[in-house]
Amino acid sequence: MTLTSPLAQRSSNAFASGKLQGYVPGVILLTSLALSWALFSAFRPADAEYEVNLIVVVLAAIAIFAVLLWGVSYRVEGRRRAVDRLASLLVSFAFLVALTPLISLVITVLTNGLVRFDADFFTLSMRNVVGEGGGAAHAMIGTLIMTLTAGAISVPIGLLTSIYIVEYGAGKRLTRWITFFVDVMTGIPSIVAGLFAYSLFEILLGPGTRVGVSGSAALTVLMIPIVVRSSEEMLRLVPNELREASFALGVPKWLTILKVVLPTSIAGITTGVMLAIARVIGETAPLLIAAGFSNDFNFNLFQDRMQSLPNFVYYSYVAQGSNPEAYLDRAWAGALTLILIVMVLNIGARLIARFFAPKTSR
Amino acid sequence: MAKDPGIESDIRARGQKVTERRGDRIFSGSARGAGSFILLILAAVSAFLLAEGFPAIVADPAEIGLFDGDNFWQWVGPLVFGTLWAAALALLIAFPLAIGVALFISHYAPRRIAEPLGYLVDLLAAVPSVVYGLWGGAVLAPALQPSYTWLAENLSFIPFFAGPASGTGRTILTAAIVLAVMVLPIITAVSREVFLQTPVLYEEASLALGSTKWEMIRTVVLPVGRGGIISAAMLGLGRALGETLAVAMVLSATGIVTVNLISSGNPSTIAANVALSFPEAYGLNVNALIASGLVLFAITLVVNSIARWIVNRRADFSGAN
């Protein structure tokens, strides 16, 4: 480096020469913020109504920061380091941008959802409610019944299938078929699953049938591939030495699976099942098609339409009655409840995975 | 794992019988049965959808109110366009961001906070689509509306921003942004895993040759993870194609074909159209909607198959042993 810049302080430390001092980027950042603010304040339109938009100011400041940092770094450190600094800036910026919707979502759901997050919401149905009041208890019951039914069908099937894939079917043609079609099933759009359940029950029970069990069937189609995938992965993690030790002691294969393989992997399998439930409990489209919509409690899977929590949110939003505020408040409260359920399932699943995982190595 | 075939054939060769315990027979039988049941379900999905959708394709178009005088393909064409258009826009927005976020978590963030950040992104994936729809319709659309007005006033010579700007902000661009927020965590999760699997020795070799961090990423991490990145994008695309509620709640659709991103006339998507029309549909209209669902199924199947093909081409999967 022959050129000396005031920013690259001549230092006795050979490793620091030709590099920006640590405080320089911070100084540039503050400068660009100030610059951006000054620009927007100076050139704003004459009408007094106009307010300077903070988000625009920050975005402009980041753009100015990027240009200045690149320029200064180019001058002092050369092209390669300048590009490196720019890349770091862009990557961190991408992360901040991605985080913005999450923060906005959490804040809006919390502030709007807490308005009606009361005892009525969890105990009353929407029967004979036109304006304020009412609750989503019927929807919660419906979601609970339909999701549990779907789980009761798909967990045994999914688990047995993964046992077949890992323990019995290695290299067989049926295994290849199952793996392929589980992949296909993973990609089924949720609304198509709903249309399938509707078609199935229309053919079985006549046109226009919308019942709870139809919703469960749709959720089952969505849940099975998730359960198979995650359990398969967990079963593959069980070390082969454990199986061989059990075989060597003369234990039959089915008992080995039941007493050795499954207990070793049960934490992981439970985690997978909980995540699968969390995934389908928020599904709206299939239930909208297959289970319909209702304002009333319905405990019977096989008769009449059944409301679910996601559908409650959807209908409160699209069909706002004479008092839109009350419907929107209920929609947000429903959204908050849904998010809480999903969070609890997710965090619970991770805790189980962490604390009950088998200790495979010492 | 499967029995060693060598031992079994040895026993057979010596004329001894391979005895199988009853418990084994029942257990393996039920496992095989469950596996076959999955194939049955998938066959049933295709069969029932075909059986219910077919009447609408062959029926006299005049009988189906939804078609409005067109035939099935003329009706479903604009919907297919809308579906692909919205998904492509969403991918265009989400893909660069997702790669950035994945790189941030895998290579830029301090080790200590990288894992919690990964969880945070996973939680973003767990939020139900109806909540995204609510947020998109009630928060995002009004927030974006002023910028649409600005775009229509200043950049209307570009066909995408031809305007006139929508007064509510419920445009295809808003829907695409909501979709982007929804697919971003999926793309991020997959590419993060891929980036973390880059051999550390390659990275260190690159750094030892004097690369800056970015040069190391450009010459080692991205090329090594290319297959994974592409398949992640395809998975995200598959999700965006099939997403229903977020689009149905955000978009104010008129079903036209246009590339105008910010006006109040917007193309609709197959899934959103089914969700909006199905509750009131009757007779052959129901069959028409089911047939459009079949078209959507076919599109996602193609996209996912391409993704799977790319993954499998480079995967050397190692199970236990």
Coordinates of N, CA and C in Angstrom, one line a residue, chain B residues 80-220:
Chain B
V80 N -54.6 -20.9 -14.2 CA -53.2 -21.5 -14.2 C -52.2 -20.4 -14.3
F81 N -52.5 -19.4 -15.2 CA -51.5 -18.3 -15.3 C -51.4 -17.6 -14.0
G82 N -52.5 -17.3 -13.3 CA -52.4 -16.6 -12.0 C -51.6 -17.4 -11.0
T83 N -51.8 -18.7 -11.0 CA -51.1 -19.5 -10.0 C -49.6 -19.5 -10.2
L84 N -49.2 -19.7 -11.5 CA -47.8 -19.7 -11.8 C -47.2 -18.3 -11.6
W85 N -47.9 -17.3 -12.0 CA -47.5 -15.9 -11.9 C -47.2 -15.5 -10.4
A86 N -48.2 -15.7 -9.6 CA -48.1 -15.4 -8.1 C -46.9 -16.2 -7.5
A87 N -46.8 -17.5 -7.8 CA -45.7 -18.3 -7.2 C -44.4 -17.8 -7.7
A88 N -44.3 -17.5 -9.0 CA -43.0 -17.0 -9.6 C -42.6 -15.7 -8.9
L89 N -43.5 -14.8 -8.7 CA -43.2 -13.5 -8.1 C -42.7 -13.8 -6.6
A90 N -43.4 -14.7 -5.9 CA -43.1 -15.0 -4.6 C -41.7 -15.5 -4.5
L91 N -41.4 -16.4 -5.4 CA -40.0 -17.0 -5.4 C -39.0 -16.0 -5.7
L92 N -39.3 -15.1 -6.6 CA -38.3 -14.0 -7.0 C -38.0 -13.2 -5.8
I93 N -39.0 -12.9 -5.0 CA -38.8 -12.1 -3.8 C -38.1 -12.9 -2.7
A94 N -38.5 -14.1 -2.5 CA -38.1 -14.9 -1.3 C -36.7 -15.5 -1.5
F95 N -36.4 -15.9 -2.8 CA -35.2 -16.7 -3.0 C -33.9 -16.0 -2.6
P96 N -33.6 -14.7 -3.1 CA -32.4 -14.0 -2.7 C -32.4 -13.8 -1.2
L97 N -33.5 -13.4 -0.6 CA -33.6 -13.2 0.8 C -33.2 -14.4 1.6
A98 N -33.8 -15.6 1.2 CA -33.7 -16.8 1.9 C -32.2 -17.3 1.8
I99 N -31.5 -17.1 0.7 CA -30.1 -17.4 0.6 C -29.3 -16.6 1.6
G100 N -29.7 -15.2 1.6 CA -29.0 -14.3 2.5 C -29.2 -14.8 4.0
V101 N -30.4 -15.1 4.3 CA -30.7 -15.5 5.7 C -30.0 -16.8 6.1
A102 N -30.0 -17.7 5.1 CA -29.3 -19.0 5.4 C -27.8 -18.8 5.6
L103 N -27.2 -17.9 4.7 CA -25.8 -17.6 4.9 C -25.5 -16.9 6.2
F104 N -26.5 -16.0 6.6 CA -26.3 -15.3 7.8 C -26.2 -16.3 9.0
I105 N -27.2 -17.2 9.0 CA -27.2 -18.2 10.1 C -26.1 -19.2 10.1
S106 N -25.7 -19.6 8.8 CA -24.7 -20.6 8.8 C -23.3 -20.1 8.9
H107 N -23.0 -18.9 8.3 CA -21.6 -18.4 8.2 C -21.3 -17.0 8.9
Y108 N -22.4 -16.2 9.1 CA -22.1 -14.9 9.6 C -22.4 -14.6 11.0
A109 N -23.5 -15.2 11.5 CA -24.0 -14.9 12.9 C -23.0 -15.6 13.8
P110 N -22.8 -15.0 15.0 CA -21.9 -15.7 16.0 C -22.5 -17.0 16.4
R111 N -21.6 -18.0 16.5 CA -22.1 -19.4 16.8 C -23.2 -19.5 17.9
R112 N -23.0 -18.7 18.9 CA -23.8 -18.8 20.1 C -25.3 -18.5 19.8
I113 N -25.5 -17.5 18.9 CA -26.9 -17.1 18.6 C -27.4 -17.7 17.3
A114 N -26.6 -18.5 16.6 CA -27.0 -19.0 15.3 C -28.1 -20.0 15.5
E115 N -28.0 -20.9 16.5 CA -29.0 -21.9 16.7 C -30.4 -21.3 17.0
P116 N -30.5 -20.4 18.0 CA -31.8 -19.8 18.3 C -32.3 -19.1 17.1
L117 N -31.5 -18.5 16.3 CA -32.0 -17.8 15.1 C -32.6 -18.8 14.1
G118 N -32.0 -20.0 14.0 CA -32.5 -21.0 13.2 C -33.9 -21.4 13.7
Y119 N -34.1 -21.5 15.0 CA -35.4 -21.9 15.6 C -36.4 -20.8 15.2
L120 N -36.0 -19.6 15.3 CA -36.9 -18.4 15.0 C -37.4 -18.6 13.6
V121 N -36.5 -18.9 12.6 CA -37.0 -19.0 11.2 C -37.9 -20.2 11.1
D122 N -37.6 -21.3 11.9 CA -38.5 -22.5 11.8 C -39.9 -22.1 12.4
L123 N -40.0 -21.3 13.4 CA -41.3 -20.8 13.9 C -42.0 -20.1 12.9
L124 N -41.3 -19.3 12.1 CA -42.0 -18.5 11.0 C -42.7 -19.5 10.1
A125 N -42.1 -20.7 9.9 CA -42.7 -21.7 9.0 C -43.9 -22.3 9.7
A126 N -44.0 -22.3 11.0 CA -45.1 -23.0 11.7 C -46.3 -22.1 11.8
V127 N -46.2 -20.8 11.5 CA -47.4 -20.0 11.6 C -48.5 -20.4 10.6
P128 N -49.7 -20.7 11.0 CA -50.7 -21.1 10.1 C -51.0 -20.1 9.0
S129 N -51.4 -20.6 7.8 CA -51.6 -19.8 6.7 C -52.7 -18.8 6.9
V130 N -53.7 -19.2 7.7 CA -54.8 -18.2 7.9 C -54.4 -17.0 8.6
V131 N -53.4 -17.2 9.5 CA -52.9 -16.0 10.2 C -52.1 -15.1 9.3
Y132 N -51.3 -15.7 8.4 CA -50.7 -14.9 7.4 C -51.7 -14.1 6.5
G133 N -52.8 -14.8 6.2 CA -53.8 -14.2 5.4 C -54.4 -13.0 6.1
L134 N -54.7 -13.2 7.4 CA -55.3 -12.1 8.2 C -54.3 -10.9 8.3
W135 N -53.0 -11.2 8.5 CA -52.0 -10.2 8.6 C -51.9 -9.5 7.3
G136 N -51.8 -10.2 6.2 CA -51.6 -9.7 4.9 C -52.8 -8.7 4.5
G137 N -54.0 -9.2 4.8 CA -55.2 -8.4 4.4 C -55.3 -7.1 5.3
A138 N -55.0 -7.3 6.6 CA -55.4 -6.2 7.6 C -54.2 -5.3 7.8
V139 N -52.9 -5.7 7.6 CA -51.8 -4.9 8.0 C -51.0 -4.6 6.7
L140 N -50.6 -5.6 6.0 CA -49.6 -5.4 4.9 C -50.3 -4.6 3.7
A141 N -51.5 -5.0 3.3 CA -52.1 -4.4 2.2 C -52.3 -2.8 2.4
P142 N -52.9 -2.4 3.5 CA -53.0 -1.0 3.7 C -51.6 -0.3 3.8
A143 N -50.6 -1.0 4.4 CA -49.3 -0.4 4.5 C -48.6 -0.2 3.2
L144 N -48.9 -1.1 2.2 CA -48.2 -1.0 0.9 C -48.9 -0.1 0.0
Q145 N -50.2 0.2 0.2 CA -51.0 1.0 -0.7 C -50.4 2.3 -1.1
P146 N -49.8 3.1 -0.2 CA -49.2 4.4 -0.6 C -48.1 4.2 -1.6
S147 N -47.3 3.1 -1.5 CA -46.2 2.9 -2.4 C -46.7 2.5 -3.8
Y148 N -47.9 1.9 -3.8 CA -48.5 1.5 -5.1 C -48.9 2.8 -5.8
T149 N -49.5 3.7 -5.1 CA -49.9 5.0 -5.7 C -48.7 5.7 -6.2
W150 N -47.6 5.7 -5.4 CA -46.4 6.3 -5.9 C -45.8 5.7 -7.2
L151 N -45.8 4.3 -7.2 CA -45.4 3.6 -8.4 C -46.2 4.0 -9.6
A152 N -47.5 4.0 -9.4 CA -48.4 4.3 -10.5 C -48.2 5.8 -11.0
E153 N -47.9 6.7 -10.1 CA -47.6 8.1 -10.5 C -46.3 8.2 -11.3
N154 N -45.3 7.5 -10.8 CA -43.9 7.8 -11.3 C -43.4 6.8 -12.2
L155 N -43.8 5.6 -12.1 CA -43.2 4.5 -13.0 C -44.2 3.8 -13.9
S156 N -45.3 4.5 -14.2 CA -46.3 3.8 -15.0 C -45.9 3.4 -16.4
F157 N -44.8 3.9 -16.9 CA -44.3 3.5 -18.2 C -43.8 2.1 -18.2
I158 N -43.5 1.5 -17.0 CA -43.2 0.1 -17.0 C -44.5 -0.7 -16.9
P159 N -44.7 -1.7 -17.8 CA -46.0 -2.4 -17.8 C -46.4 -3.0 -16.4
F160 N -45.4 -3.4 -15.6 CA -45.8 -4.0 -14.3 C -46.5 -3.0 -13.4
F161 N -46.1 -1.7 -13.6 CA -46.7 -0.7 -12.7 C -47.6 0.2 -13.4
A162 N -48.3 -0.3 -14.4 CA -49.1 0.5 -15.3 C -50.3 1.2 -14.6
G163 N -50.7 0.7 -13.4 CA -51.8 1.3 -12.7 C -53.1 1.2 -13.4
P164 N -54.2 1.8 -13.1 CA -54.2 2.7 -11.9 C -54.1 1.9 -10.6
A165 N -53.5 2.6 -9.6 CA -53.1 1.9 -8.4 C -54.4 1.5 -7.7
S166 N -54.4 0.3 -7.1 CA -55.5 -0.2 -6.3 C -55.7 0.6 -5.1
G167 N -56.9 0.9 -4.7 CA -57.2 1.8 -3.6 C -57.0 1.0 -2.3
T168 N -57.1 -0.3 -2.3 CA -57.0 -1.1 -1.0 C -55.7 -1.7 -0.8
G169 N -54.8 -1.8 -1.9 CA -53.6 -2.4 -1.7 C -53.7 -4.0 -1.9
R170 N -54.9 -4.5 -2.2 CA -55.0 -5.9 -2.3 C -54.7 -6.4 -3.7
T171 N -53.4 -6.3 -4.0 CA -53.0 -6.6 -5.4 C -52.2 -7.9 -5.4
I172 N -51.9 -8.4 -6.6 CA -51.2 -9.6 -6.8 C -49.8 -9.5 -6.2
L173 N -49.2 -8.2 -6.2 CA -47.9 -8.0 -5.6 C -48.0 -8.2 -4.1
T174 N -49.0 -7.7 -3.4 CA -49.2 -7.9 -2.0 C -49.3 -9.4 -1.7
A175 N -50.1 -10.1 -2.5 CA -50.3 -11.6 -2.3 C -49.0 -12.3 -2.5
A176 N -48.2 -11.8 -3.5 CA -46.9 -12.5 -3.7 C -45.9 -12.2 -2.5
I177 N -46.0 -11.0 -1.9 CA -45.1 -10.8 -0.8 C -45.5 -11.7 0.4
V178 N -46.9 -11.8 0.6 CA -47.3 -12.7 1.7 C -46.8 -14.1 1.4
L179 N -47.0 -14.6 0.2 CA -46.5 -15.9 -0.2 C -45.0 -16.0 0.0
A180 N -44.2 -14.9 -0.3 CA -42.8 -14.9 -0.1 C -42.4 -15.1 1.3
V181 N -43.2 -14.4 2.2 CA -42.9 -14.6 3.7 C -43.2 -16.0 4.1
M182 N -44.1 -16.7 3.5 CA -44.5 -18.0 3.8 C -43.5 -19.1 3.3
V183 N -42.9 -18.9 2.1 CA -42.0 -19.9 1.6 C -40.6 -19.6 2.0
L184 N -40.3 -18.4 2.5 CA -38.9 -18.0 2.9 C -38.3 -19.0 3.9
P185 N -39.1 -19.3 5.0 CA -38.5 -20.2 6.0 C -38.2 -21.6 5.4
I186 N -39.0 -22.1 4.5 CA -38.8 -23.4 3.9 C -37.5 -23.4 3.1
I187 N -37.3 -22.4 2.3 CA -36.1 -22.3 1.5 C -34.9 -22.1 2.4
T188 N -35.1 -21.2 3.4 CA -34.0 -21.0 4.4 C -33.6 -22.3 5.1
A189 N -34.5 -23.0 5.6 CA -34.2 -24.2 6.4 C -33.4 -25.2 5.5
V190 N -33.8 -25.4 4.3 CA -33.1 -26.4 3.5 C -31.7 -25.9 3.1
S191 N -31.6 -24.7 2.7 CA -30.3 -24.2 2.2 C -29.4 -24.0 3.4
R192 N -29.9 -23.7 4.6 CA -29.1 -23.6 5.8 C -28.4 -25.0 6.0
E193 N -29.2 -26.0 6.0 CA -28.6 -27.4 6.2 C -27.5 -27.7 5.2
V194 N -27.8 -27.3 3.9 CA -26.9 -27.6 2.8 C -25.6 -26.8 3.1
F195 N -25.7 -25.5 3.5 CA -24.5 -24.7 3.7 C -23.7 -25.2 4.9
L196 N -24.4 -25.7 5.9 CA -23.7 -26.3 7.1 C -22.9 -27.5 6.7
Q197 N -23.3 -28.2 5.7 CA -22.7 -29.5 5.3 C -21.5 -29.3 4.4
T198 N -21.2 -28.0 4.1 CA -20.0 -27.8 3.3 C -18.7 -28.3 4.1
P199 N -17.9 -29.1 3.4 CA -16.7 -29.6 4.1 C -15.9 -28.5 4.7
V200 N -15.6 -28.6 6.0 CA -14.8 -27.5 6.6 C -13.4 -27.3 6.0
L201 N -12.9 -28.5 5.6 CA -11.5 -28.4 5.0 C -11.5 -27.6 3.8
Y202 N -12.5 -27.7 2.9 CA -12.6 -26.9 1.7 C -12.6 -25.4 2.1
E203 N -13.5 -25.1 3.1 CA -13.5 -23.7 3.5 C -12.2 -23.2 4.0
E204 N -11.6 -24.0 4.8 CA -10.3 -23.6 5.4 C -9.2 -23.4 4.4
A205 N -9.3 -24.4 3.4 CA -8.3 -24.3 2.3 C -8.5 -23.0 1.5
S206 N -9.7 -22.6 1.3 CA -10.0 -21.4 0.6 C -9.5 -20.2 1.3
L207 N -9.8 -20.2 2.6 CA -9.3 -19.0 3.5 C -7.8 -19.0 3.5
A208 N -7.2 -20.2 3.6 CA -5.7 -20.2 3.7 C -5.1 -19.7 2.4
L209 N -5.8 -19.8 1.3 CA -5.2 -19.3 0.1 C -5.4 -17.8 0.0
G210 N -6.0 -17.2 1.0 CA -6.1 -15.7 1.1 C -7.4 -15.2 0.7
S211 N -8.4 -16.0 0.5 CA -9.8 -15.5 0.1 C -10.3 -14.7 1.3
T212 N -11.1 -13.7 0.9 CA -11.9 -13.1 1.9 C -13.1 -14.0 2.2
K213 N -13.9 -13.7 3.2 CA -15.0 -14.5 3.6 C -16.0 -14.7 2.4
W214 N -16.3 -13.6 1.7 CA -17.2 -13.6 0.6 C -16.7 -14.5 -0.5
E215 N -15.4 -14.3 -0.8 CA -14.8 -15.1 -1.9 C -14.9 -16.6 -1.5
M216 N -14.6 -16.9 -0.2 CA -14.8 -18.3 0.2 C -16.2 -18.8 -0.1
I217 N -17.2 -18.0 0.3 CA -18.6 -18.4 0.1 C -18.9 -18.6 -1.4
R218 N -18.4 -17.7 -2.2 CA -18.7 -17.7 -3.6 C -18.0 -18.9 -4.3
T219 N -16.8 -19.2 -3.9 CA -16.1 -20.2 -4.6 C -16.2 -21.6 -4.0
V220 N -16.7 -21.7 -2.7 CA -16.8 -23.0 -2.1 C -18.2 -23.3 -1.7

